[in-house]
PDB file of C-alpha atoms in Angstrom:
ATOM      1  CA  MET A 169     204.312  16.318 111.493  1.00 52.00           C
ATOM      2  CA  LYS A 170     203.213  12.946 112.804  1.00 66.00           C
ATOM      3  CA  LYS A 171     199.987  12.986 114.798  1.00 79.00           C
ATOM      4  CA  LYS A 172     200.261  12.217 118.512  1.00 89.00           C
ATOM      5  CA  ILE A 173     198.046   9.407 119.769  1.00 96.00           C
ATOM      6  CA  ASP A 174     197.431   8.983 123.488  1.00 98.00           C
ATOM      7  CA  VAL A 175     196.707   5.534 124.900  1.00 98.00           C
ATOM      8  CA  SER A 176     194.391   5.074 127.867  1.00 98.00           C
ATOM      9  CA  VAL A 177     194.787   1.542 129.239  1.00 98.00           C
ATOM     10  CA  SER A 178     191.542   0.165 130.599  1.00 94.00           C
ATOM     11  CA  THR A 179     190.872  -1.433 133.968  1.00 90.00           C
ATOM     12  CA  ASP A 180     187.918  -3.379 132.582  1.00 87.00           C
ATOM     13  CA  PRO A 181     189.645  -6.781 132.170  1.00 86.00           C
ATOM     14  CA  ILE A 182     191.006  -6.653 135.759  1.00 87.00           C
ATOM     15  CA  LYS A 183     189.083  -8.253 138.596  1.00 84.00           C
ATOM     16  CA  SER A 184     190.649  -6.990 141.858  1.00 89.00           C
ATOM     17  CA  ILE A 185     191.431  -3.566 143.286  1.00 89.00           C
ATOM     18  CA  GLN A 186     194.986  -4.529 144.216  1.00 93.00           C
ATOM     19  CA  GLU A 187     195.722  -5.783 140.706  1.00 94.00           C
ATOM     20  CA  ILE A 188     194.390  -2.522 139.260  1.00 94.00           C
ATOM     21  CA  ILE A 189     196.618  -0.511 141.603  1.00 95.00           C
ATOM     22  CA  ASP A 190     199.623  -2.632 140.606  1.00 96.00           C
ATOM     23  CA  TYR A 191     198.704  -2.170 136.934  1.00 96.00           C
ATOM     24  CA  ALA A 192     198.444   1.604 137.415  1.00 96.00           C
ATOM     25  CA  ARG A 193     201.893   1.751 138.988  1.00 97.00           C
ATOM     26  CA  PHE A 194     203.358  -0.374 136.206  1.00 97.00           C
ATOM     27  CA  MET A 195     201.711   1.753 133.516  1.00 97.00           C
ATOM     28  CA  GLN A 196     202.434   5.217 134.899  1.00 95.00           C
ATOM     29  CA  ASP A 197     205.554   5.674 132.758  1.00 94.00           C
ATOM     30  CA  LYS A 198     204.255   3.683 129.783  1.00 96.00           C
ATOM     31  CA  ALA A 199     200.628   4.655 129.052  1.00 98.00           C
ATOM     32  CA  ASP A 200     199.291   8.195 128.892  1.00 98.00           C
ATOM     33  CA  MET A 201     196.416   7.493 131.239  1.00 98.00           C
ATOM     34  CA  LEU A 202     194.439   4.779 133.024  1.00 97.00           C
ATOM     35  CA  HIS A 203     190.848   4.328 131.837  1.00 97.00           C
ATOM     36  CA  CYS A 204     188.760   3.557 134.926  1.00 95.00           C
ATOM     37  CA  ASP A 205     185.482   1.895 133.972  1.00 91.00           C
ATOM     38  CA  ILE A 206     182.827   2.475 136.633  1.00 93.00           C
ATOM     39  CA  MET A 207     179.634   0.417 136.240  1.00 90.00           C
ATOM     40  CA  ASP A 208     176.624   0.435 138.543  1.00 87.00           C
ATOM     41  CA  GLY A 209     174.722  -2.655 137.349  1.00 85.00           C
ATOM     42  CA  LYS A 210     171.889  -0.430 136.088  1.00 87.00           C
ATOM     43  CA  PHE A 211     173.139   1.542 133.100  1.00 89.00           C
ATOM     44  CA  VAL A 212     174.970  -1.648 132.082  1.00 83.00           C
ATOM     45  CA  GLU A 213     174.396  -5.108 133.514  1.00 79.00           C
ATOM     46  CA  LYS A 214     177.858  -5.428 134.978  1.00 80.00           C
ATOM     47  CA  GLN A 215     178.705  -3.891 138.344  1.00 79.00           C
ATOM     48  CA  ASN A 216     182.231  -3.247 139.529  1.00 80.00           C
ATOM     49  CA  PHE A 217     184.070  -0.518 141.406  1.00 81.00           C
ATOM     50  CA  ASP A 218     183.266   2.930 142.799  1.00 88.00           C
ATOM     51  CA  GLN A 219     185.032   6.141 143.807  1.00 93.00           C
ATOM     52  CA  ASP A 220     187.120   4.287 146.405  1.00 93.00           C
ATOM     53  CA  LEU A 221     188.958   2.555 143.558  1.00 91.00           C
ATOM     54  CA  VAL A 222     189.788   5.892 141.946  1.00 95.00           C
ATOM     55  CA  LYS A 223     191.000   7.299 145.277  1.00 96.00           C
ATOM     56  CA  ASN A 224     193.163   4.222 145.922  1.00 95.00           C
ATOM     57  CA  ILE A 225     194.756   4.490 142.473  1.00 95.00           C
ATOM     58  CA  ASN A 226     195.295   8.218 142.873  1.00 96.00           C
ATOM     59  CA  ASP A 227     196.930   7.708 146.285  1.00 96.00           C
ATOM     60  CA  SER A 228     199.173   4.929 144.963  1.00 95.00           C
ATOM     61  CA  SER A 229     200.326   6.079 141.515  1.00 96.00           C
ATOM     62  CA  LEU A 230     201.079   9.110 139.349  1.00 96.00           C
ATOM     63  CA  ILE A 231     199.139   8.073 136.249  1.00 97.00           C
ATOM     64  CA  MET A 232     196.453  10.347 134.826  1.00 98.00           C
ATOM     65  CA  LEU A 233     192.983   8.978 135.653  1.00 98.00           C
ATOM     66  CA  ASP A 234     190.450   8.834 132.818  1.00 98.00           C
ATOM     67  CA  VAL A 235     187.187   7.986 134.633  1.00 97.00           C
ATOM     68  CA  HIS A 236     184.319   6.619 132.522  1.00 96.00           C
ATOM     69  CA  LEU A 237     181.007   6.647 134.404  1.00 96.00           C
ATOM     70  CA  MET A 238     178.698   3.987 132.976  1.00 94.00           C
ATOM     71  CA  VAL A 239     176.026   4.728 135.562  1.00 93.00           C
ATOM     72  CA  ASP A 240     172.461   6.003 135.743  1.00 90.00           C
ATOM     73  CA  GLU A 241     172.058   9.717 136.557  1.00 85.00           C
ATOM     74  CA  PRO A 242     175.791  10.382 137.034  1.00 93.00           C
ATOM     75  CA  LYS A 243     175.173  13.994 138.125  1.00 91.00           C
ATOM     76  CA  ASP A 244     174.760  12.740 141.697  1.00 89.00           C
ATOM     77  CA  LEU A 245     178.183  11.067 141.679  1.00 93.00           C
ATOM     78  CA  ILE A 246     180.421  13.585 139.938  1.00 96.00           C
ATOM     79  CA  LYS A 247     181.630  15.334 143.108  1.00 95.00           C
ATOM     80  CA  ASP A 248     182.687  11.984 144.600  1.00 96.00           C
ATOM     81  CA  TYR A 249     184.958  11.238 141.637  1.00 96.00           C
ATOM     82  CA  ILE A 250     186.386  14.754 141.566  1.00 96.00           C
ATOM     83  CA  GLU A 251     187.308  14.404 145.247  1.00 96.00           C
ATOM     84  CA  ALA A 252     188.743  10.932 144.546  1.00 97.00           C
ATOM     85  CA  GLY A 253     191.287  12.419 142.130  1.00 97.00           C
ATOM     86  CA  ALA A 254     189.904  11.939 138.614  1.00 97.00           C
ATOM     87  CA  ASN A 255     191.588  13.993 135.886  1.00 98.00           C
ATOM     88  CA  ILE A 256     188.944  13.310 133.223  1.00 98.00           C
ATOM     89  CA  ILE A 257     185.334  12.465 134.041  1.00 98.00           C
ATOM     90  CA  THR A 258     183.191  11.189 131.184  1.00 98.00           C
ATOM     91  CA  VAL A 259     179.431  10.770 131.469  1.00 98.00           C
ATOM     92  CA  HIS A 260     177.042   9.045 129.066  1.00 97.00           C
ATOM     93  CA  TYR A 261     174.535  10.930 126.956  1.00 97.00           C
ATOM     94  CA  GLU A 262     172.026   8.096 127.400  1.00 96.00           C
ATOM     95  CA  ALA A 263     172.279   8.175 131.209  1.00 95.00           C
ATOM     96  CA  PHE A 264     170.339  11.446 131.523  1.00 94.00           C
ATOM     97  CA  LYS A 265     166.608  12.044 131.345  1.00 91.00           C
ATOM     98  CA  ASP A 266     166.993  15.824 130.973  1.00 92.00           C
ATOM     99  CA  ASN A 267     169.418  17.448 128.543  1.00 93.00           C
ATOM    100  CA  ARG A 268     169.842  20.392 130.918  1.00 94.00           C
ATOM    101  CA  ASP A 269     171.395  17.981 133.404  1.00 95.00           C
ATOM    102  CA  ILE A 270     174.012  17.034 130.811  1.00 96.00           C
ATOM    103  CA  ILE A 271     175.121  20.661 130.435  1.00 96.00           C
ATOM    104  CA  ASN A 272     175.061  21.225 134.191  1.00 96.00           C
ATOM    105  CA  SER A 273     177.114  18.075 134.793  1.00 97.00           C
ATOM    106  CA  LEU A 274     179.719  18.991 132.186  1.00 97.00           C
ATOM    107  CA  ASN A 275     180.000  22.502 133.611  1.00 96.00           C
ATOM    108  CA  LEU A 276     180.357  21.138 137.153  1.00 96.00           C
ATOM    109  CA  ILE A 277     183.224  18.873 136.091  1.00 97.00           C
ATOM    110  CA  LYS A 278     185.021  21.759 134.380  1.00 96.00           C
ATOM    111  CA  SER A 279     184.453  24.130 137.297  1.00 95.00           C
ATOM    112  CA  LYS A 280     186.376  21.765 139.568  1.00 93.00           C
ATOM    113  CA  GLY A 281     189.433  21.680 137.321  1.00 94.00           C
ATOM    114  CA  CYS A 282     188.763  18.332 135.637  1.00 97.00           C
ATOM    115  CA  LEU A 283     188.441  17.683 131.942  1.00 98.00           C
ATOM    116  CA  CYS A 284     184.862  16.784 131.036  1.00 98.00           C
ATOM    117  CA  GLY A 285     183.852  14.093 128.596  1.00 98.00           C
ATOM    118  CA  LEU A 286     180.634  12.932 126.960  1.00 98.00           C
ATOM    119  CA  SER A 287     180.232   9.368 125.718  1.00 97.00           C
ATOM    120  CA  PHE A 288     177.588   7.727 123.581  1.00 97.00           C
ATOM    121  CA  LYS A 289     176.623   4.145 122.753  1.00 95.00           C
ATOM    122  CA  PRO A 290     176.909   2.563 119.281  1.00 94.00           C
ATOM    123  CA  LYS A 291     173.198   3.017 118.508  1.00 94.00           C
ATOM    124  CA  THR A 292     173.347   6.752 119.233  1.00 96.00           C
ATOM    125  CA  GLN A 293     174.170   8.952 116.249  1.00 97.00           C
ATOM    126  CA  VAL A 294     176.509  11.946 116.233  1.00 98.00           C
ATOM    127  CA  CYS A 295     173.654  14.285 115.304  1.00 97.00           C
ATOM    128  CA  GLU A 296     172.023  13.547 118.672  1.00 97.00           C
ATOM    129  CA  ILE A 297     174.953  14.897 120.693  1.00 97.00           C
ATOM    130  CA  LYS A 298     176.119  17.810 118.517  1.00 96.00           C
ATOM    131  CA  ASN A 299     174.567  20.468 120.764  1.00 95.00           C
ATOM    132  CA  PHE A 300     176.825  19.372 123.630  1.00 97.00           C
ATOM    133  CA  LEU A 301     180.099  19.386 121.703  1.00 97.00           C
ATOM    134  CA  PHE A 302     180.718  23.059 122.493  1.00 97.00           C
ATOM    135  CA  ASN A 303     180.909  22.174 126.188  1.00 95.00           C
ATOM    136  CA  VAL A 304     183.221  19.160 126.205  1.00 98.00           C
ATOM    137  CA  ASP A 305     186.942  18.495 126.391  1.00 98.00           C
ATOM    138  CA  VAL A 306     186.599  14.869 125.273  1.00 98.00           C
ATOM    139  CA  VAL A 307     184.077  12.920 123.202  1.00 98.00           C
ATOM    140  CA  LEU A 308     184.242   9.208 123.970  1.00 98.00           C
ATOM    141  CA  VAL A 309     182.911   7.141 121.064  1.00 98.00           C
ATOM    142  CA  MET A 310     181.862   3.636 122.087  1.00 95.00           C
ATOM    143  CA  SER A 311     182.797   1.215 119.316  1.00 93.00           C
ATOM    144  CA  VAL A 312     181.264  -1.698 121.253  1.00 90.00           C
ATOM    145  CA  GLU A 313     178.292  -2.030 123.576  1.00 85.00           C
ATOM    146  CA  PRO A 314     179.489  -0.813 126.988  1.00 80.00           C
ATOM    147  CA  GLY A 315     179.845  -3.256 129.846  1.00 64.00           C
ATOM    148  CA  ALA A 316     182.015  -6.107 128.561  1.00 62.00           C
ATOM    149  CA  SER A 317     185.631  -6.338 127.463  1.00 62.00           C
ATOM    150  CA  GLY A 318     186.970  -8.262 124.464  1.00 63.00           C
ATOM    151  CA  GLN A 319     184.257  -7.279 121.953  1.00 71.00           C
ATOM    152  CA  LYS A 320     185.017  -6.656 118.284  1.00 85.00           C
ATOM    153  CA  LEU A 321     185.074  -3.041 117.090  1.00 88.00           C
ATOM    154  CA  GLN A 322     181.929  -2.025 115.172  1.00 89.00           C
ATOM    155  CA  THR A 323     183.079  -0.547 111.884  1.00 90.00           C
ATOM    156  CA  ASP A 324     180.496   2.247 111.721  1.00 94.00           C
ATOM    157  CA  VAL A 325     182.657   3.963 114.334  1.00 96.00           C
ATOM    158  CA  TYR A 326     184.900   5.268 111.545  1.00 97.00           C
ATOM    159  CA  LYS A 327     182.040   7.310 110.091  1.00 97.00           C
ATOM    160  CA  LYS A 328     181.207   8.727 113.513  1.00 98.00           C
ATOM    161  CA  ILE A 329     184.811   9.742 114.143  1.00 98.00           C
ATOM    162  CA  ALA A 330     184.931  11.448 110.737  1.00 98.00           C
ATOM    163  CA  GLN A 331     181.697  13.326 111.507  1.00 98.00           C
ATOM    164  CA  LEU A 332     183.039  14.476 114.867  1.00 98.00           C
ATOM    165  CA  ASN A 333     186.323  15.548 113.328  1.00 98.00           C
ATOM    166  CA  GLU A 334     184.533  17.500 110.592  1.00 98.00           C
ATOM    167  CA  PHE A 335     182.316  19.234 113.169  1.00 98.00           C
ATOM    168  CA  ARG A 336     185.388  20.041 115.273  1.00 98.00           C
ATOM    169  CA  LEU A 337     187.187  21.630 112.339  1.00 97.00           C
ATOM    170  CA  GLU A 338     184.157  23.541 111.064  1.00 97.00           C
ATOM    171  CA  ASN A 339     183.505  25.075 114.483  1.00 97.00           C
ATOM    172  CA  LYS A 340     187.169  25.537 115.484  1.00 98.00           C
ATOM    173  CA  LEU A 341     186.734  23.377 118.581  1.00 98.00           C
ATOM    174  CA  ASN A 342     189.507  21.639 120.503  1.00 97.00           C
ATOM    175  CA  PHE A 343     187.829  18.591 122.037  1.00 98.00           C
ATOM    176  CA  LYS A 344     189.670  15.279 121.810  1.00 98.00           C
ATOM    177  CA  ILE A 345     188.065  12.240 120.176  1.00 98.00           C
ATOM    178  CA  GLU A 346     188.484   9.090 122.244  1.00 98.00           C
ATOM    179  CA  VAL A 347     187.550   5.578 121.075  1.00 98.00           C
ATOM    180  CA  ASP A 348     186.719   2.697 123.407  1.00 95.00           C
ATOM    181  CA  GLY A 349     186.142  -0.921 122.396  1.00 91.00           C
ATOM    182  CA  GLY A 350     187.920  -3.455 120.234  1.00 92.00           C
ATOM    183  CA  VAL A 351     190.960  -1.240 119.614  1.00 95.00           C
ATOM    184  CA  ASN A 352     194.054  -3.151 118.478  1.00 94.00           C
ATOM    185  CA  GLU A 353     197.072  -2.962 116.176  1.00 94.00           C
ATOM    186  CA  GLN A 354     194.942  -3.826 113.106  1.00 94.00           C
ATOM    187  CA  ASN A 355     192.604  -0.831 113.404  1.00 95.00           C
ATOM    188  CA  CYS A 356     194.534   1.818 115.385  1.00 95.00           C
ATOM    189  CA  LYS A 357     196.100   3.500 112.345  1.00 94.00           C
ATOM    190  CA  LEU A 358     192.754   3.853 110.577  1.00 95.00           C
ATOM    191  CA  LEU A 359     191.104   5.194 113.738  1.00 96.00           C
ATOM    192  CA  SER A 360     193.825   7.829 113.940  1.00 96.00           C
ATOM    193  CA  GLU A 361     193.491   8.747 110.272  1.00 95.00           C
ATOM    194  CA  PHE A 362     189.758   9.350 110.669  1.00 96.00           C
ATOM    195  CA  GLY A 363     190.426  11.713 113.583  1.00 97.00           C
ATOM    196  CA  ALA A 364     190.803   9.795 116.845  1.00 97.00           C
ATOM    197  CA  ASP A 365     193.209  11.294 119.391  1.00 97.00           C
ATOM    198  CA  ILE A 366     192.904   8.892 122.339  1.00 98.00           C
ATOM    199  CA  LEU A 367     192.624   5.104 122.060  1.00 98.00           C
ATOM    200  CA  VAL A 368     191.326   3.061 124.966  1.00 97.00           C
ATOM    201  CA  SER A 369     192.767  -0.422 125.187  1.00 95.00           C
ATOM    202  CA  GLY A 370     191.680  -3.143 127.570  1.00 92.00           C
ATOM    203  CA  SER A 371     192.308  -6.686 126.420  1.00 91.00           C
ATOM    204  CA  PHE A 372     194.842  -5.871 123.676  1.00 94.00           C
ATOM    205  CA  VAL A 373     197.373  -4.335 126.072  1.00 96.00           C
ATOM    206  CA  TYR A 374     196.436  -6.254 129.200  1.00 94.00           C
ATOM    207  CA  ASN A 375     196.789  -9.673 127.557  1.00 93.00           C
ATOM    208  CA  SER A 376     200.038  -8.810 125.795  1.00 95.00           C
ATOM    209  CA  ASN A 377     203.319 -10.262 127.050  1.00 95.00           C
ATOM    210  CA  ASP A 378     204.988  -7.042 125.910  1.00 96.00           C
ATOM    211  CA  LYS A 379     202.669  -4.330 127.182  1.00 96.00           C
ATOM    212  CA  LEU A 380     204.968  -1.441 126.325  1.00 96.00           C
ATOM    213  CA  GLY A 381     205.335  -2.858 122.814  1.00 96.00           C
ATOM    214  CA  ALA A 382     201.542  -3.113 122.511  1.00 97.00           C
ATOM    215  CA  ILE A 383     201.165   0.534 123.519  1.00 97.00           C
ATOM    216  CA  LYS A 384     203.766   1.577 120.939  1.00 96.00           C
ATOM    217  CA  LYS A 385     201.815  -0.307 118.277  1.00 96.00           C
ATOM    218  CA  LEU A 386     198.658   1.608 119.172  1.00 97.00           C
ATOM    219  CA  LYS A 387     200.626   4.842 118.906  1.00 94.00           C
ATOM    220  CA  CYS A 388     201.878   3.680 115.481  1.00 84.00           C
ATOM    221  CA  GLN A 389     205.450   3.732 116.765  1.00 67.00           C
ATOM    222  CA  LYS A 390     208.018   1.166 115.682  1.00 52.00           C
TER     223      LYS A 390
END
């Protein structure tokens, strides 16, 4: 049976709220979800949108909202994004000073009916986040440094995906492995083979003249 790959199209290359809303409406019957990058100018240098963007998208479209919080101490913001209509909320391992806050944040997200995700930067190793993998629905592997679109995928991501997949199988866990950064038609098949379930695509889909065709390529569909 052929493996199912979900595609989460990213808002990162888009500069205005209205264009993002239009993109969400266009994508709601084409992509599996919309990847909403939220940056505070502290955790990463770039600063963009907040929970109002997520609420506006949720009020204007039917697409599943995959919210990626690239912010410092996200525990203080989680409730805002739940109320805004997020379906998945992913926080960064590196954004917390206390590991207990990571567990509490993941549990809070789940208690409100959202899927909870944990992300980690390229310099962070899988062994550093293993203790949290029993609590997550999604692990978001950053294959580029967060904060800028159009970067090239770092190839050590394949090893990390394989390690996560092995850990998942050994412990009979059901979390999804999501990959963000530099995903395109040249590497999507290999990412899937190593164990990825969700591929985030910003520039590859957004810049394509045939966006539905680009999504099908990422799903390895003809």
